PDB file of C-alpha atoms in Angstrom:
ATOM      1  CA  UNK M 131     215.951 193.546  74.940  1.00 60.00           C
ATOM      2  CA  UNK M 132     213.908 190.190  74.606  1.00 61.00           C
ATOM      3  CA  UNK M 133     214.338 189.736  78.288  1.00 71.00           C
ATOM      4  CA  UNK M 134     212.817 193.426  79.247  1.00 74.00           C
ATOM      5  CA  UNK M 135     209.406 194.024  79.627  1.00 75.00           C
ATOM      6  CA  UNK M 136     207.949 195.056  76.176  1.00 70.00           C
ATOM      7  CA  UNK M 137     210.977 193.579  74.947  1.00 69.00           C
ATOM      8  CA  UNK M 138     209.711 191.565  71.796  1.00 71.00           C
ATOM      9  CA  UNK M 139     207.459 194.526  70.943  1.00 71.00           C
ATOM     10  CA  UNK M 140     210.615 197.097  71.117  1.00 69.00           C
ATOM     11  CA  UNK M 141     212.756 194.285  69.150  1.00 72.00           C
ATOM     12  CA  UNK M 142     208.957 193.784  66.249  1.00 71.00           C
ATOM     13  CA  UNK M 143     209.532 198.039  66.200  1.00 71.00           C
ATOM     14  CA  UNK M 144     213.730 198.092  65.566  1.00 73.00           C
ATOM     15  CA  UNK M 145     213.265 195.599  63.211  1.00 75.00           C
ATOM     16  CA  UNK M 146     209.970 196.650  61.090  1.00 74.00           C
ATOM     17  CA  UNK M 147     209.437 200.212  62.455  1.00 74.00           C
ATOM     18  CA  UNK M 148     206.050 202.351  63.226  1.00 77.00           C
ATOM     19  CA  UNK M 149     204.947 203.532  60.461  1.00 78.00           C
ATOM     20  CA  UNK M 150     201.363 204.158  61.193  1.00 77.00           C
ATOM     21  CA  UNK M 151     202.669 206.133  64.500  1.00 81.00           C
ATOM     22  CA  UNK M 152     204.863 208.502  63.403  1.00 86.00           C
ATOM     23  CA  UNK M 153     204.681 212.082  64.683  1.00 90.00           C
ATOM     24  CA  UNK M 154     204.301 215.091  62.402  1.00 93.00           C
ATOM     25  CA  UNK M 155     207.379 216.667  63.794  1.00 93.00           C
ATOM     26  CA  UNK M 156     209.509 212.979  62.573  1.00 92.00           C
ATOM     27  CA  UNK M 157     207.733 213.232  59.252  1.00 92.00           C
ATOM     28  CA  UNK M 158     208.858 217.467  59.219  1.00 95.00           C
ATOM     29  CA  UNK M 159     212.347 216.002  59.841  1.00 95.00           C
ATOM     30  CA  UNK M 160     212.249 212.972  57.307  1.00 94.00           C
ATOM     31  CA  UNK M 161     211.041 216.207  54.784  1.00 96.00           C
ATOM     32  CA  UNK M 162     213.653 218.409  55.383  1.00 97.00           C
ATOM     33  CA  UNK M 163     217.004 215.738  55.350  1.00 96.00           C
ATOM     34  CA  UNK M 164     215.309 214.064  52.011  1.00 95.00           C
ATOM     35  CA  UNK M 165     214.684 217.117  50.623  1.00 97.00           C
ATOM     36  CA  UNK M 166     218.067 218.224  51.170  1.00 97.00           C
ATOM     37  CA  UNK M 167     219.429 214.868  49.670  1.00 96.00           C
ATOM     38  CA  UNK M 168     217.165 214.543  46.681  1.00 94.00           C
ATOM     39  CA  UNK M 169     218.337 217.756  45.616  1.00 96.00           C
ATOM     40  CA  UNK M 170     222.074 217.156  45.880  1.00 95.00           C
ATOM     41  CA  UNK M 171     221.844 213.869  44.113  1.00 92.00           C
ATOM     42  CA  UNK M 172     219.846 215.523  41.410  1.00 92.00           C
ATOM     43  CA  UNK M 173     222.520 218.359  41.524  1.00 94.00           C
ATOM     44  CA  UNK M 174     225.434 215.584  40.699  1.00 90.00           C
ATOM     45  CA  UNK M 175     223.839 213.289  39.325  1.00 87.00           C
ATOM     46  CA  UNK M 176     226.313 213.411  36.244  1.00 89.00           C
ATOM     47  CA  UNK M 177     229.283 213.136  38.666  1.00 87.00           C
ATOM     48  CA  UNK M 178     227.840 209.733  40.567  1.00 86.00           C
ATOM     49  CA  UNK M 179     226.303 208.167  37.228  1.00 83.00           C
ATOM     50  CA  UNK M 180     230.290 208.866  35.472  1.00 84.00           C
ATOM     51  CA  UNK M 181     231.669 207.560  38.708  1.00 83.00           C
ATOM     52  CA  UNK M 182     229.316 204.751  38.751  1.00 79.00           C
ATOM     53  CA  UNK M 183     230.047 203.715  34.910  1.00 79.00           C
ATOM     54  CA  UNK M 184     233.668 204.196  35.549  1.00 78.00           C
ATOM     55  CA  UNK M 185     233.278 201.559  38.615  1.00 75.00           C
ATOM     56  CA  UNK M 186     231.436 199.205  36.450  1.00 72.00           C
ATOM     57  CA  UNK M 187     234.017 198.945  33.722  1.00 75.00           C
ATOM     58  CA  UNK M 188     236.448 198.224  36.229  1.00 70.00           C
ATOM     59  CA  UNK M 189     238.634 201.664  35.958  1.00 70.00           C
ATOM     60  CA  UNK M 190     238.921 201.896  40.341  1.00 65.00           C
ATOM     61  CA  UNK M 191     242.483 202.360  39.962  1.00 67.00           C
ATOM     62  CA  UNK M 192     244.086 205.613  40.142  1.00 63.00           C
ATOM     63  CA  UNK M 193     241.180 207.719  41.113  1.00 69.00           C
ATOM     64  CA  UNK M 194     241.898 211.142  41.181  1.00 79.00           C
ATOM     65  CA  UNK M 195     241.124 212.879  44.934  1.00 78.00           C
ATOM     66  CA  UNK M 196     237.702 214.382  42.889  1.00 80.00           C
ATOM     67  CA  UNK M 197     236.836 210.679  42.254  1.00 81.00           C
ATOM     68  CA  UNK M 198     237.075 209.503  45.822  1.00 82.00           C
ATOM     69  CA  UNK M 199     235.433 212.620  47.572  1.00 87.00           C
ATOM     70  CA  UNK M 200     232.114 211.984  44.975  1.00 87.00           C
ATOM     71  CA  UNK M 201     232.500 208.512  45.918  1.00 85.00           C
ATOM     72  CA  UNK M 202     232.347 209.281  50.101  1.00 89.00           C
ATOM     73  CA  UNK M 203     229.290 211.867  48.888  1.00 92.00           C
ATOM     74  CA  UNK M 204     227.452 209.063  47.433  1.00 90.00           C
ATOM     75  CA  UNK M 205     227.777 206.488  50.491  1.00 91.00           C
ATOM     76  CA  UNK M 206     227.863 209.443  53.638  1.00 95.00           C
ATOM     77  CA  UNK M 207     224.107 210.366  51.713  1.00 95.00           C
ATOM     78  CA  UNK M 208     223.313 206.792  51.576  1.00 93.00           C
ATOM     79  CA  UNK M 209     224.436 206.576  55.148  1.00 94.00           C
ATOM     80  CA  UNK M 210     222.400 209.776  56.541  1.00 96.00           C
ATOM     81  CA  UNK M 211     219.463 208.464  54.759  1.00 94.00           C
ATOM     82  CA  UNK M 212     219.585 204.999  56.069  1.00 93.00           C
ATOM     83  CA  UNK M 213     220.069 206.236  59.884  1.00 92.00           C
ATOM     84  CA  UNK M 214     216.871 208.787  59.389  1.00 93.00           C
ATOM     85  CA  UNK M 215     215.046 206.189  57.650  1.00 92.00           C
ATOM     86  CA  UNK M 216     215.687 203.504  60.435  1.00 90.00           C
ATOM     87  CA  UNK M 217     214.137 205.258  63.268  1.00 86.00           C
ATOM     88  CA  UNK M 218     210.711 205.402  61.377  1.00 87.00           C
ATOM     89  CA  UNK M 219     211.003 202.378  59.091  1.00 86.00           C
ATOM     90  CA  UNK M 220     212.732 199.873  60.619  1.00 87.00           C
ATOM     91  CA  UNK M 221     215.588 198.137  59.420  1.00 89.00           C
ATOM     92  CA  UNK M 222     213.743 195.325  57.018  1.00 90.00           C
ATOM     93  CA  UNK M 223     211.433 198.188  55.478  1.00 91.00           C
ATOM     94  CA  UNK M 224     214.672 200.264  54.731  1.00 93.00           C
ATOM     95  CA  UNK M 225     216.865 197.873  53.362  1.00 93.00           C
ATOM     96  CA  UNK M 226     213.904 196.746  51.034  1.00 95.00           C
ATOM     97  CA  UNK M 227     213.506 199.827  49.873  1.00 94.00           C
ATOM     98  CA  UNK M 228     217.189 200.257  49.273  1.00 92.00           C
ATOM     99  CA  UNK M 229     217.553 197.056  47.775  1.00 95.00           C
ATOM    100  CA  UNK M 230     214.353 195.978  45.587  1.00 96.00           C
ATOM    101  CA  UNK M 231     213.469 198.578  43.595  1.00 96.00           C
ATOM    102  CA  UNK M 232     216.172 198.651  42.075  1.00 94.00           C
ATOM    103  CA  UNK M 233     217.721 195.300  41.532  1.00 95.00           C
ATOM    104  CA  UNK M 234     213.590 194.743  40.384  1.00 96.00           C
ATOM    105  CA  UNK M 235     214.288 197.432  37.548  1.00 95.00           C
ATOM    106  CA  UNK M 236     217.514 196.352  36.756  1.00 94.00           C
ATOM    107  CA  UNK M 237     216.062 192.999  35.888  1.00 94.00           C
ATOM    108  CA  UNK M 238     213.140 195.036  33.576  1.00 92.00           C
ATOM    109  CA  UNK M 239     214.595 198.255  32.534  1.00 83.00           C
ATOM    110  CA  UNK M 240     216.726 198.671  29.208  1.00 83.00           C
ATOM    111  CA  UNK M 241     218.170 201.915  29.868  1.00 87.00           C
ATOM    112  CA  UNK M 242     220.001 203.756  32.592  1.00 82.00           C
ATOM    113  CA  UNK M 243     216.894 206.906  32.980  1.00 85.00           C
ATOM    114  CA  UNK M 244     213.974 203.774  32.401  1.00 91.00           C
ATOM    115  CA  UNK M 245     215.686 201.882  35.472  1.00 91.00           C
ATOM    116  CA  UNK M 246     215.484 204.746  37.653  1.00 89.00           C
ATOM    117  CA  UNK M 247     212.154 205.615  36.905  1.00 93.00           C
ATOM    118  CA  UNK M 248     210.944 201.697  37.393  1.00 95.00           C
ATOM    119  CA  UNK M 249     212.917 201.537  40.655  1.00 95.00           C
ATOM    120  CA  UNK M 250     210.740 204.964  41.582  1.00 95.00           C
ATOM    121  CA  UNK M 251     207.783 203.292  40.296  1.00 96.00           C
ATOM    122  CA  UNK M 252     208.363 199.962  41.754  1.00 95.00           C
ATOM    123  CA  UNK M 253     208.914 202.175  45.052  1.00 96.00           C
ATOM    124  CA  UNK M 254     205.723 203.674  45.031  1.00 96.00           C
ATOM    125  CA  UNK M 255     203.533 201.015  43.806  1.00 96.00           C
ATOM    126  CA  UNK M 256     205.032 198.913  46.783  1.00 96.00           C
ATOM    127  CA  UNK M 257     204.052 201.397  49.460  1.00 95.00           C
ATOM    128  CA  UNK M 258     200.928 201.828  48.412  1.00 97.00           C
ATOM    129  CA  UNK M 259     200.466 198.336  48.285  1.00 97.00           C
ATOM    130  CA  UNK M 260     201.616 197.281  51.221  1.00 95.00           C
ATOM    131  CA  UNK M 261     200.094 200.071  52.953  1.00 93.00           C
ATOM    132  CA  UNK M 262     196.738 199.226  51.711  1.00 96.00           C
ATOM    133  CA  UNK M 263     197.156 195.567  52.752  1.00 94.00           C
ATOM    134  CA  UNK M 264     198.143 196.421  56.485  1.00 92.00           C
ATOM    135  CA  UNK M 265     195.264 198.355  56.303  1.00 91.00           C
ATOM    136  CA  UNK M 266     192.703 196.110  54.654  1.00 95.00           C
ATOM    137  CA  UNK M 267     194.035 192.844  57.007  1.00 94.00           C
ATOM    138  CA  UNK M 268     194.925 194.540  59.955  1.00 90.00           C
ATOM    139  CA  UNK M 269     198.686 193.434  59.870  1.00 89.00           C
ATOM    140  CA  UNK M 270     201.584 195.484  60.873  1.00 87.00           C
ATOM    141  CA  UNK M 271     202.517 197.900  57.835  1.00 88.00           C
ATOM    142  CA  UNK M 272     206.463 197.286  57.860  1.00 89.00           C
ATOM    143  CA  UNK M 273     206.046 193.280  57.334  1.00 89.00           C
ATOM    144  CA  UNK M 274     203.412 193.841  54.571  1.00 92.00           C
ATOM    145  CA  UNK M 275     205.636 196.420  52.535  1.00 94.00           C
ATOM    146  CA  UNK M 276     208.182 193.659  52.503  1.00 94.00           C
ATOM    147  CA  UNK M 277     205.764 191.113  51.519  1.00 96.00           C
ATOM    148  CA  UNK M 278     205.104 193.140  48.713  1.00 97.00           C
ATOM    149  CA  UNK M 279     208.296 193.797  47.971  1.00 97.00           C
ATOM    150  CA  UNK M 280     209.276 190.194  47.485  1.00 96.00           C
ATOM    151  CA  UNK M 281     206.136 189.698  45.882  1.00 97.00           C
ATOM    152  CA  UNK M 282     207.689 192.677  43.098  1.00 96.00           C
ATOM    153  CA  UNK M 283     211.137 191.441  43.249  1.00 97.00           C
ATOM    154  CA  UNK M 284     209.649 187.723  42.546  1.00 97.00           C
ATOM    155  CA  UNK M 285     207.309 189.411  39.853  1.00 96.00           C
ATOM    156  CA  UNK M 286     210.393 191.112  37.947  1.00 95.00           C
ATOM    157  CA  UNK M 287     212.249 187.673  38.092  1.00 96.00           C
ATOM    158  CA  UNK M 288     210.163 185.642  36.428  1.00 96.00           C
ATOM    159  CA  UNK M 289     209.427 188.283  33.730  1.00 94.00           C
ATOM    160  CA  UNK M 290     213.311 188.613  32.919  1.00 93.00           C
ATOM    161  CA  UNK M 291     213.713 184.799  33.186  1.00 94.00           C
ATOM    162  CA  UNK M 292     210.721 184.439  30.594  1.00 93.00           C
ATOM    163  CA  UNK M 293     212.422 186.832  28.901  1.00 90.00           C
ATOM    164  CA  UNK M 294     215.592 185.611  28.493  1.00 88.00           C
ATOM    165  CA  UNK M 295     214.142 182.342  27.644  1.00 88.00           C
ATOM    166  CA  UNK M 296     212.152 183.545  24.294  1.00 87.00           C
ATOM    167  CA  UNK M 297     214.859 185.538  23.597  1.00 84.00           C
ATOM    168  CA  UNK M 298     217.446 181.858  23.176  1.00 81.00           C
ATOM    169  CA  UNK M 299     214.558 180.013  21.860  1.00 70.00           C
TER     170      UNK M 299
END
């Protein structure tokens, strides 16, 4: 792709996306598949979280058929997301926001609802952020919602770390 004309601008666009020139009809589509997923995660959300806890305590083996099909349900709406979200975001954007908000409220939250609602938080605060710097310094929005993100995920680091810290002193 480098090689083609336009080539480092198509590689800037896989990589970090368009936000600020996406079409209504993409954002109609982005509406409709999230909706669709939001709404069967919040449907089974007892089955994942059980499945999740199970996981974490080490109990993998001998997973009943159930087990394994909410387990494929989990990653094929994880999957479906990520391929949506890619053709808008990019693939830097995306993978922040699968990756920072949470591991950023793991680090702060106490409890299994307070983490999800930081990670939401810390979701939301970040795009807005990030959007507003683009805008403000005229830089490319993907690349400043990862800035921002790092910025959070730094932010949440040194809290727990200070934390942890006063907590053994």
């Amino acid at each position: 792709i480098s090689k083609t004309p336009h080539g480092d601008s198509h590689i800037q666009e896989v990589l970090f996306g368009a936000l600020l020139a996406v079409t209504d009809a993409e954002i109609v589509k982005l509406l409709i598949v999230f909706s669709v997923l939001a709404i069967l995660h919040a449907l089974f959300r007892r089955h994942i979280f059980r499945l999740t806890a199970e996981m974490q305590a080490g109990r993998i083996e001998g997973f009943e058929l159930k087990d394994r099909l909410w387990n494929f349900f989990f990653y094929i709406s994880i999957g479906i997301a990520i391929v949506f979200a890619v053709q808008v975001g990019g693939v830097l954007p995306v993978f922040a926001y699968l990756v920072v908000p949470a591991v950023s409220a793991l680090l702060l939250g106490r409890s299994q609802w307070w983490t999800v609602v930081l990670a939401a938080l810390a979701a939301v605060i970040t795009s807005y952020l990030g959007l507003w710097f683009s805008y403000s310094y005229d830089f490319p929005a993907g690349p400043s919602i990862v800035a921002v993100f790092g910025m959070i995920f730094l932010l949440a680091s040194l809290y727990r770390f200070a934390r942890l810290r006063l907590k053994t002193t």
